[in-house]
XYZ file of C-alpha atoms in Angstrom:
312
model
C 49.697 -69.546 38.028
C 51.774 -66.434 38.429
C 53.268 -66.862 41.875
C 53.283 -63.098 42.360
C 53.563 -61.398 45.731
C 50.344 -60.135 47.232
C 49.734 -56.428 46.610
C 50.493 -54.388 49.709
C 47.827 -52.349 51.469
C 44.233 -52.812 52.591
C 42.446 -56.152 52.416
C 38.934 -56.887 53.610
C 38.328 -60.177 55.336
C 35.230 -60.378 53.190
C 31.878 -60.946 54.894
C 29.767 -63.692 53.334
C 26.080 -62.899 52.835
C 24.020 -66.061 53.232
C 20.602 -67.272 52.186
C 17.887 -68.505 54.540
C 19.166 -72.029 53.879
C 22.672 -71.033 55.076
C 24.349 -71.118 51.677
C 26.463 -68.238 50.330
C 24.368 -65.612 48.554
C 26.607 -65.390 45.516
C 25.120 -62.331 43.733
C 25.319 -60.230 46.905
C 28.801 -61.542 47.661
C 30.164 -60.736 44.210
C 28.626 -57.256 44.255
C 30.258 -56.623 47.619
C 33.659 -57.788 46.355
C 33.409 -55.345 43.449
C 32.391 -52.556 45.817
C 35.368 -53.236 48.092
C 37.835 -53.125 45.207
C 36.357 -49.800 44.068
C 36.373 -48.322 47.576
C 39.837 -48.620 49.016
C 40.717 -52.313 49.032
C 43.926 -53.451 47.377
C 42.878 -57.069 47.783
C 40.272 -59.456 49.149
C 40.506 -62.221 51.740
C 37.357 -64.344 51.516
C 36.481 -67.419 53.556
C 38.229 -66.505 56.774
C 36.880 -65.912 60.269
C 34.793 -62.914 59.209
C 33.517 -64.848 56.202
C 32.231 -67.543 58.606
C 34.052 -70.122 56.492
C 34.192 -72.781 59.180
C 30.398 -72.635 59.447
C 29.972 -73.209 55.702
C 29.820 -76.551 53.918
C 33.104 -77.221 52.072
C 31.181 -77.539 48.790
C 29.794 -74.043 49.306
C 33.268 -72.672 49.945
C 34.415 -74.167 46.651
C 31.332 -72.884 44.829
C 32.026 -69.361 46.091
C 35.580 -69.448 44.726
C 34.395 -70.710 41.383
C 31.873 -67.861 41.271
C 34.601 -65.304 41.982
C 36.707 -66.634 39.153
C 33.741 -66.904 36.809
C 32.765 -63.306 37.549
C 36.168 -62.079 36.432
C 37.351 -60.847 39.812
C 41.152 -60.345 39.976
C 42.166 -63.629 41.594
C 45.795 -62.470 41.805
C 44.562 -59.979 44.434
C 42.756 -62.637 46.479
C 44.067 -64.484 49.560
C 41.699 -67.408 50.137
C 41.016 -68.979 53.501
C 41.518 -72.724 53.046
C 42.087 -73.709 56.656
C 40.421 -76.688 58.295
C 41.171 -78.950 61.265
C 40.994 -81.796 58.739
C 44.215 -82.143 56.749
C 42.511 -83.689 53.733
C 39.763 -81.068 53.714
C 42.405 -78.320 53.824
C 44.038 -79.993 50.809
C 40.738 -80.175 48.928
C 39.935 -76.520 49.616
C 43.465 -75.438 48.673
C 43.449 -77.373 45.399
C 40.057 -75.869 44.563
C 41.427 -72.384 45.238
C 44.346 -73.059 42.899
C 41.946 -74.363 40.250
C 39.929 -71.154 40.627
C 42.961 -69.023 39.848
C 44.000 -68.064 43.393
C 47.498 -69.126 44.411
C 47.498 -67.254 47.747
C 46.138 -69.426 50.548
C 45.479 -68.423 54.163
C 45.702 -71.409 56.499
C 44.610 -71.758 60.072
C 46.384 -74.271 62.282
C 44.272 -77.353 63.118
C 42.219 -75.780 65.871
C 40.362 -78.520 67.733
C 43.168 -80.198 69.657
C 44.781 -77.634 71.943
C 47.714 -79.655 73.289
C 49.485 -79.727 69.939
C 53.259 -79.334 69.841
C 55.421 -77.876 67.096
C 56.094 -81.300 65.602
C 52.378 -81.923 65.206
C 51.827 -78.560 63.554
C 54.781 -79.111 61.258
C 53.436 -82.500 60.191
C 50.014 -81.000 59.506
C 51.229 -78.140 57.307
C 53.872 -80.328 55.651
C 51.208 -82.923 54.874
C 48.973 -80.278 53.295
C 51.817 -78.905 51.163
C 53.005 -82.339 50.039
C 49.510 -83.429 49.013
C 48.853 -80.188 47.140
C 52.085 -80.751 45.240
C 51.068 -84.326 44.495
C 47.623 -83.344 43.195
C 48.684 -80.179 41.351
C 52.418 -80.493 40.620
C 52.228 -77.706 38.040
C 50.889 -75.199 40.582
C 52.895 -73.320 43.197
C 50.844 -72.353 46.249
C 51.820 -69.272 48.241
C 50.758 -69.998 51.808
C 50.046 -67.424 54.518
C 49.801 -68.874 58.024
C 46.998 -67.516 60.192
C 47.948 -66.568 63.745
C 44.746 -66.040 65.724
C 45.454 -67.679 69.092
C 42.435 -66.143 70.822
C 40.250 -68.290 68.534
C 42.382 -71.281 67.553
C 44.285 -71.536 70.852
C 47.155 -72.825 68.683
C 49.799 -70.172 67.923
C 51.938 -69.804 64.832
C 55.495 -69.536 66.168
C 58.773 -68.312 64.741
C 60.486 -71.745 65.054
C 57.598 -73.384 63.199
C 57.723 -70.878 60.340
C 61.527 -71.137 60.175
C 61.337 -74.907 59.872
C 58.556 -74.870 57.267
C 60.349 -72.264 55.139
C 63.540 -74.325 55.224
C 61.697 -77.494 54.217
C 59.466 -75.854 51.587
C 61.302 -72.867 50.057
C 59.053 -70.289 48.437
C 55.824 -71.785 49.804
C 55.349 -70.213 53.263
C 55.503 -66.596 52.140
C 53.679 -64.665 54.863
C 51.125 -64.605 57.642
C 48.063 -62.868 58.969
C 48.663 -61.902 62.588
C 45.401 -61.349 64.421
C 46.987 -61.700 67.838
C 46.936 -57.941 68.404
C 50.626 -57.678 69.366
C 52.491 -55.586 66.790
C 55.882 -56.602 68.195
C 55.006 -60.226 67.490
C 54.321 -59.301 63.858
C 57.561 -57.348 63.678
C 59.504 -60.409 64.838
C 58.503 -62.274 61.677
C 59.100 -59.266 59.407
C 62.611 -58.886 60.821
C 63.362 -62.606 60.643
C 62.547 -63.206 56.975
C 63.409 -60.942 54.079
C 60.305 -60.013 52.080
C 57.952 -61.796 54.478
C 54.396 -60.802 53.532
C 53.038 -60.134 57.012
C 49.584 -58.631 57.420
C 48.105 -57.292 60.632
C 44.617 -58.477 61.492
C 43.630 -54.912 62.403
C 43.523 -51.805 60.231
C 44.670 -49.804 63.258
C 48.100 -51.387 62.690
C 48.126 -51.289 58.884
C 50.365 -48.234 58.583
C 52.779 -49.446 61.273
C 53.009 -52.845 59.604
C 53.806 -51.268 56.232
C 56.361 -48.935 57.809
C 58.088 -51.934 59.414
C 58.414 -53.688 56.063
C 55.231 -55.745 56.192
C 52.314 -55.831 53.790
C 49.377 -54.020 55.453
C 46.196 -55.402 56.974
C 43.511 -58.032 56.477
C 40.612 -56.983 58.640
C 36.936 -57.651 59.290
C 35.965 -54.041 59.779
C 37.583 -52.897 56.524
C 34.370 -54.249 54.983
C 33.194 -50.836 56.182
C 36.294 -48.734 56.859
C 38.367 -49.580 53.744
C 38.045 -46.117 52.116
C 39.158 -44.429 55.341
C 42.132 -46.781 55.748
C 43.118 -46.246 52.109
C 43.090 -42.472 52.724
C 45.366 -43.000 55.730
C 47.897 -45.097 53.848
C 48.267 -42.463 51.137
C 48.234 -39.422 53.443
C 51.483 -37.488 53.830
C 50.482 -34.715 56.220
C 51.209 -35.704 59.824
C 48.115 -33.994 61.231
C 45.899 -35.714 58.671
C 47.494 -39.051 59.488
C 46.867 -38.572 63.192
C 43.244 -37.610 62.598
C 42.649 -40.583 60.325
C 44.345 -42.947 62.799
C 41.923 -41.776 65.473
C 38.940 -42.215 63.155
C 40.021 -45.695 62.087
C 40.441 -46.763 65.704
C 37.035 -45.319 66.571
C 35.192 -46.997 63.683
C 36.750 -50.366 64.432
C 36.029 -50.058 68.156
C 32.374 -49.200 67.567
C 31.760 -52.201 65.311
C 33.867 -54.661 67.303
C 32.154 -53.488 70.490
C 28.993 -55.055 69.135
C 30.480 -58.205 67.538
C 33.059 -58.236 64.798
C 31.266 -60.687 62.488
C 27.599 -59.920 63.117
C 28.242 -56.224 63.787
C 29.992 -55.826 60.436
C 27.112 -57.547 58.670
C 24.548 -55.402 60.482
C 26.306 -52.227 59.379
C 26.540 -53.498 55.805
C 22.807 -54.262 55.851
C 22.077 -50.660 56.797
C 24.569 -49.137 54.344
C 23.254 -51.281 51.489
C 19.629 -50.880 52.604
C 19.350 -54.641 52.317
C 18.195 -56.525 55.424
C 19.299 -59.877 53.976
C 22.899 -58.828 54.600
C 22.369 -59.010 58.373
C 21.803 -62.784 58.333
C 24.563 -64.775 60.056
C 25.419 -68.440 60.288
C 24.848 -70.149 63.654
C 26.297 -69.887 66.225
C 26.664 -66.193 65.347
C 23.560 -64.180 66.156
C 22.265 -60.954 64.606
C 22.260 -58.003 67.049
C 18.865 -56.502 67.951
C 17.608 -53.453 66.048
C 18.147 -51.093 68.970
C 21.803 -52.136 69.137
C 22.237 -51.516 65.422
C 20.472 -48.141 65.737
C 23.021 -47.132 68.374
C 25.861 -48.506 66.274
C 24.829 -46.468 63.248
C 24.385 -43.317 65.326
C 27.897 -43.689 66.741
C 29.363 -44.357 63.314
C 27.459 -41.419 61.849
C 29.186 -39.152 64.360
C 32.553 -40.172 62.894
C 33.622 -37.511 60.428
C 35.290 -39.857 57.949
C 32.486 -42.426 58.057
C 29.988 -39.667 57.309
C 32.171 -38.264 54.540
C 32.231 -41.588 52.718
C 28.751 -42.879 53.485
C 26.620 -39.819 54.263
C 23.564 -40.181 56.469
C 23.346 -43.949 56.718
C 19.952 -45.353 57.819
């Protein structure tokens, strides 16, 4: 286990194709991971919100990680979602990630009970860390806390992170901030030297990097990754402004449908593979006419068309 920092830049919160029996479709998933790494992604973040991880059986989550490792994917460029409202399940998933060669773990707060105070959250994360250490004392997890209060209703706060970092030096190394407030992200970047903070939106990737953070982990970079990569390497101010507008437009079009099912619907069209559109309940596939409109709007985006041509 290397314990290396996550590469900076563009990460996809990887969508999980599923079979008719609601299990991960591993061949399609692995092919998509390879495609992302060849088309603008610096890293991968499987088994998060976009990956519908909390709708998957824990055994299937573990099987997916084992398949990634077995396929030779670069696990040092992977941040694995191992969150669960169950402390012991979060430990099991985290240990399995470590065993699969991934030391970077993305953890949700326990998201069922809403009236949880900082002490309760501290005990939860501390319990996870202590049990991981007990089960795998030779491994050093690098934990990213997942701030997504619009879904979890339980925020990740600066006092909580400060306390956890003091108690467990070198373990709480960063966060994914999907709250949509860049100033909130900046607070953590400013508070902790070298804090590996990712925005949950590619529209804030450049600003996050400029502020000293790490980039973005986003659902819609399953589609927009090559455009975002172009933006992060662009030096001309006019080009940057044009790409910023395109990135915002692409994300808005997909998210305007539904971030999870809309991303999958677009991938199904781009890959000419209808199986990709299948979602896990309670997510629902959008109707064909909605996807037709989505693809027409995306096709009118210059950068989308440049990378993908005339998508069906």
